[in-house]
Coordinates of C-alpha atoms in Angstrom, one line a residue:
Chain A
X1 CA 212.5 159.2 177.7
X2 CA 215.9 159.8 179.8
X3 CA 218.0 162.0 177.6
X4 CA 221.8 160.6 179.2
X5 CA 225.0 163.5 178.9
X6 CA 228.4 162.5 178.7
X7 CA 231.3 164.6 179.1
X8 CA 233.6 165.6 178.0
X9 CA 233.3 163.9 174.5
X10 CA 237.1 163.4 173.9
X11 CA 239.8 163.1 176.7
X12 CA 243.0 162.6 175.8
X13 CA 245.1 161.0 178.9
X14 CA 248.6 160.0 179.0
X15 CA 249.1 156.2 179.7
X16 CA 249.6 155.7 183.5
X17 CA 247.5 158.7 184.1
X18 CA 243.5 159.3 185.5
X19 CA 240.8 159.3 183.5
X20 CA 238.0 160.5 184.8
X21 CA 234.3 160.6 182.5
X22 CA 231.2 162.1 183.4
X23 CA 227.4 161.0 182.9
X24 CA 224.4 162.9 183.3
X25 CA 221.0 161.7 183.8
X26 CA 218.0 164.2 182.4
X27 CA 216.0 162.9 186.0
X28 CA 217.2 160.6 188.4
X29 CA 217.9 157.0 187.1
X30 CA 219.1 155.5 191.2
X31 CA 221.8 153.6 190.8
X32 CA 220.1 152.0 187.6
X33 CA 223.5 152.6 185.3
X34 CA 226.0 150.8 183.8
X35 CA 229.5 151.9 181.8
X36 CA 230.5 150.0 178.8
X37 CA 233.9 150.1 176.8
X38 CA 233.4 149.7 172.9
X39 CA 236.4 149.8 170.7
X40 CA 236.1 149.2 167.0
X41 CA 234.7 145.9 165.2
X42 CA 234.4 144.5 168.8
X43 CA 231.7 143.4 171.0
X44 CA 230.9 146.2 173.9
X45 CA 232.0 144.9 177.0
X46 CA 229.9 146.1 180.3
X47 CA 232.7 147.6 183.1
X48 CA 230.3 148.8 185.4
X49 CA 226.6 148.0 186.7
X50 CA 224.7 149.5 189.7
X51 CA 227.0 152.6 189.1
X52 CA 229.4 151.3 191.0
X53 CA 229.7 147.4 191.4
X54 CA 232.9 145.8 188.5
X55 CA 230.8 143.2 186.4
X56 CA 233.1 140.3 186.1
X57 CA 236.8 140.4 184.9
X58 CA 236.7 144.2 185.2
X59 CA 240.0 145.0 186.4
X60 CA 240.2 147.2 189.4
X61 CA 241.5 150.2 187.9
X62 CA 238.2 150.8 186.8
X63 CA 235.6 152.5 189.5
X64 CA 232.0 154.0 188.6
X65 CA 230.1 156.5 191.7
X66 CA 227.5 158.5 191.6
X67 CA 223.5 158.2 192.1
X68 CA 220.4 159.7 190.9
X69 CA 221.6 162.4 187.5
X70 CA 225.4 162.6 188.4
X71 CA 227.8 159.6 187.6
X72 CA 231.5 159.2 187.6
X73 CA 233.4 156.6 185.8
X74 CA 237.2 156.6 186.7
X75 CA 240.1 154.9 185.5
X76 CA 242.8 155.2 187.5
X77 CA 245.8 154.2 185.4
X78 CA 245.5 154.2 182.2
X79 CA 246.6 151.1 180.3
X80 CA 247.1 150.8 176.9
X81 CA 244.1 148.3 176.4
X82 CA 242.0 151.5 178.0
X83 CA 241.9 153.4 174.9
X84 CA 238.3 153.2 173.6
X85 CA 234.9 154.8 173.9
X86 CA 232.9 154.7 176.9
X87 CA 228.9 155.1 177.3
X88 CA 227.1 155.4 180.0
X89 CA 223.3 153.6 179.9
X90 CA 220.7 154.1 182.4
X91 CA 218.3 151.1 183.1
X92 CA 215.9 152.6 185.6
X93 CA 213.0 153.7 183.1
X94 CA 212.6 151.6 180.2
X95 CA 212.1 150.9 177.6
X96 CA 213.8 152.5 176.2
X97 CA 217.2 152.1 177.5
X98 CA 219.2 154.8 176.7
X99 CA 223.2 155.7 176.2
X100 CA 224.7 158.7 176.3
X101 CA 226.9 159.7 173.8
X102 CA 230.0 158.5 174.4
X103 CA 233.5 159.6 175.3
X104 CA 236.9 158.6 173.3
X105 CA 239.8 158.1 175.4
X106 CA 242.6 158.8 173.3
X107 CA 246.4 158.8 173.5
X108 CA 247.8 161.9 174.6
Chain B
X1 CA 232.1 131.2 178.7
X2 CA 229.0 133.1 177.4
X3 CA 228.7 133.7 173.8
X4 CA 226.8 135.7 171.3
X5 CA 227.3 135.6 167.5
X6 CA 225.2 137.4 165.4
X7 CA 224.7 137.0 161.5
X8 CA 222.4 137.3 158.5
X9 CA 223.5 140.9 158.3
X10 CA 224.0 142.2 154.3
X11 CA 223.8 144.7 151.8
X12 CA 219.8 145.1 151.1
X13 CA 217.0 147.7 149.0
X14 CA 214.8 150.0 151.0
X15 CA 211.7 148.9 151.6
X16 CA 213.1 145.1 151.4
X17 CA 213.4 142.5 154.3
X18 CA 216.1 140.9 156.6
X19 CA 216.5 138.6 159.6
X20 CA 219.1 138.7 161.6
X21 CA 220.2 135.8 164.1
X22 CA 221.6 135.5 168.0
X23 CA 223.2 132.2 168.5
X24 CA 223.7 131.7 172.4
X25 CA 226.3 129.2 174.1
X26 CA 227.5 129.4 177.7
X27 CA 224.6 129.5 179.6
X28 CA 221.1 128.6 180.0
X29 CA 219.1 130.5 177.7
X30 CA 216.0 130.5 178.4
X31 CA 216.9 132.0 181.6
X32 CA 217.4 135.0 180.3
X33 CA 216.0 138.3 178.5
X34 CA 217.7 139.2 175.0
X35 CA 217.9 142.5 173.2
X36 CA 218.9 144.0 170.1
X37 CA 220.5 147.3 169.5
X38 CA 222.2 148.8 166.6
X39 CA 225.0 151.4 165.8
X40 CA 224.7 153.7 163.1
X41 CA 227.8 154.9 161.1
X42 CA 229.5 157.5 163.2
X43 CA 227.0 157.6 166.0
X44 CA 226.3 155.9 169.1
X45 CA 224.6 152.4 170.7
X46 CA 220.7 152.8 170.2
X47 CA 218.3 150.1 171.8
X48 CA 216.0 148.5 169.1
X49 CA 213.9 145.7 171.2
X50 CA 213.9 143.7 173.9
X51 CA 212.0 140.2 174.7
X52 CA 211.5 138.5 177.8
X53 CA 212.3 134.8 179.0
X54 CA 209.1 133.2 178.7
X55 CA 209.2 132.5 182.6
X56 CA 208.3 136.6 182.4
X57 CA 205.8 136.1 179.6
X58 CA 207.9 136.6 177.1
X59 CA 206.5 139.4 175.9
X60 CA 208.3 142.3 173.8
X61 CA 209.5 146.2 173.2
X62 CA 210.1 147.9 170.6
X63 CA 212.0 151.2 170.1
X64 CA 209.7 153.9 168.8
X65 CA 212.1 154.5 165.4
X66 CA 211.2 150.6 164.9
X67 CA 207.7 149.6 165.8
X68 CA 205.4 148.0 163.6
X69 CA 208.1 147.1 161.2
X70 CA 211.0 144.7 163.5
X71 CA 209.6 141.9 165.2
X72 CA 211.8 140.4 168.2
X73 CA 211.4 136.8 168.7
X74 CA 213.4 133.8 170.4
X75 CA 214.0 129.9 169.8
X76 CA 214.6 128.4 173.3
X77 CA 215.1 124.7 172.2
X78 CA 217.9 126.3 169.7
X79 CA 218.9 128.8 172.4
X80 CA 218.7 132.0 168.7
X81 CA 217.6 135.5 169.2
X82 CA 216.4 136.7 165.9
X83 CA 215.1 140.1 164.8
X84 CA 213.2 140.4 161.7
X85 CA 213.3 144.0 159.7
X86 CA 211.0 144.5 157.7
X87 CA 209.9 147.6 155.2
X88 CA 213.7 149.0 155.8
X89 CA 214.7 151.9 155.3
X90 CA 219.0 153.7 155.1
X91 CA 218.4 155.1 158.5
X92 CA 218.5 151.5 159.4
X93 CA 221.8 151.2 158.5
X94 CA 224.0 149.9 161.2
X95 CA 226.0 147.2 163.2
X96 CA 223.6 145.2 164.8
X97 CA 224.2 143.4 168.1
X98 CA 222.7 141.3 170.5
X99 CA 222.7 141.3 174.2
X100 CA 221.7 138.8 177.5
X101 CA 219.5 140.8 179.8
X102 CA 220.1 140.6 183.0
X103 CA 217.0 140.8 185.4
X104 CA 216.4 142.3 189.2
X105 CA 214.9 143.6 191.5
X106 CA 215.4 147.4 192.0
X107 CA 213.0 148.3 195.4
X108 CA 209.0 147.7 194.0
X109 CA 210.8 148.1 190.3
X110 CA 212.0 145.5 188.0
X111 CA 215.1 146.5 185.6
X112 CA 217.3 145.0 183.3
X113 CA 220.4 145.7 182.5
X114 CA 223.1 144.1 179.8
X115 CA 226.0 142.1 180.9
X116 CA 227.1 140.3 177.0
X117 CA 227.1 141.5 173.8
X118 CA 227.8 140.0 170.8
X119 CA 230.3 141.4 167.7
X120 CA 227.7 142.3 165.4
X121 CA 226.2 142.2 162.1
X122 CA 226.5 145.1 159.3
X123 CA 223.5 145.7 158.1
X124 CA 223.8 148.0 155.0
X125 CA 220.3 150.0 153.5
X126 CA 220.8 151.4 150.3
X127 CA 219.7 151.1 146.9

């Protein structure tokens, strides 16, 4: 199983300021990874797929890199609407799929 | 618009039975993959099973915490997801959610990935 890392667990940005959220894969998933926003009693909503390409509707502030165990999701100006958790997922060796733990982006 | 909508969730024994249900809309579901995952008070999204379109033989996984006691299975004329829980136990206690699986090739590899997710269903062990 591919143990995912996510760091830092908590960030607290300032609205109109970076975020940037890391991901760790335990071996190399490729580009099999995707970035979802989850914020309470809602439905989590995929950002990112292929590490890097927006899935649809995905706002352009929002920009995933990275391939093989090091991935970068970055939001480049914080909205309001941005405040949430964020997991990364790998999809390269399943099942299972697996998340990493998540990070809260939180108001500053 | 694609949509997912999840019920049957409840407050239920250990050791007792549930089903939950996935109605689809929006797209052709047959098409498609689904999966269930879950989310456990104060912890993250866990994957709990997975099923294929029938066109990829519509066969089944299971996370290892749940085997041999969930059951995946799909109604393409009524375009439901359902997962039945059987023998559960308060570890099971979670939101559940399903999820369209998206399928492709990745070089000689096939991989799926999740694109919509339901709201969820609470699903409550406890005696």
């Amino acid at each position: 199983e591919i143990v995912m890392t996510q760091s830092p667990a908590t960030l607290s940005v300032s609205p109109g300021e970076r975020a940037t959220l890391s991901c760790r894969a335990s071996q190399s998933v490729s580009t099999n990874l995707a970035w979802y926003q989850h914020k309470p009693g809602q439905a989590p909503r995929l950002l990112i797929y292929g590490a890097s390409t927006r899935a649809t509707g995905i706002p352009p502030r929002f920009s995933g890199s990275g391939s093989g165990t090091e991935f970068t999701l970055t939001i480049s100006s914080l909205q309001s609407e941005d405040f949430a958790v964020y997991y990364c997922q790998q999809y390269n060796v399943w099942p299972p799929w697996t998340f990493g733990q998540g990070t809260k982006v939180d108001v500053k | 618009e694609v949509q997912l909508v999840e019920s049957g969730g409840g407050l239920v024994k250990p050791g007792r039975s549930l089903r939950l249900s996935c109605l689809a809309s929006g797209f052709r579901f047959g098409d498609y993959g689904m999966s269930w995952f879950r989310q456990a008070p104060g912890k993250g999204l866990e994957w709990v099973a997975f099923i294929r379109s029938k066109t990829f033989t519509g066969t089944t996984d299971y996370a290892a915490s749940v085997k041999d006691r969930f059951t995946i299975s799909r109604d393409d004329s009524k375009s439901f997801a359902y997962l039945q829980m059987n023998s559960l136990k308060t570890e099971d206690t979670a939101v559940y959610y399903c999820s369209r699986a998206v399928r492709y090739s990745s070089g000689r590899s096939v991989v799926y990935y999740f694109d919509y997710w339901g709201q969820g269903t609470l699903v409550t062990v406890s005696s």
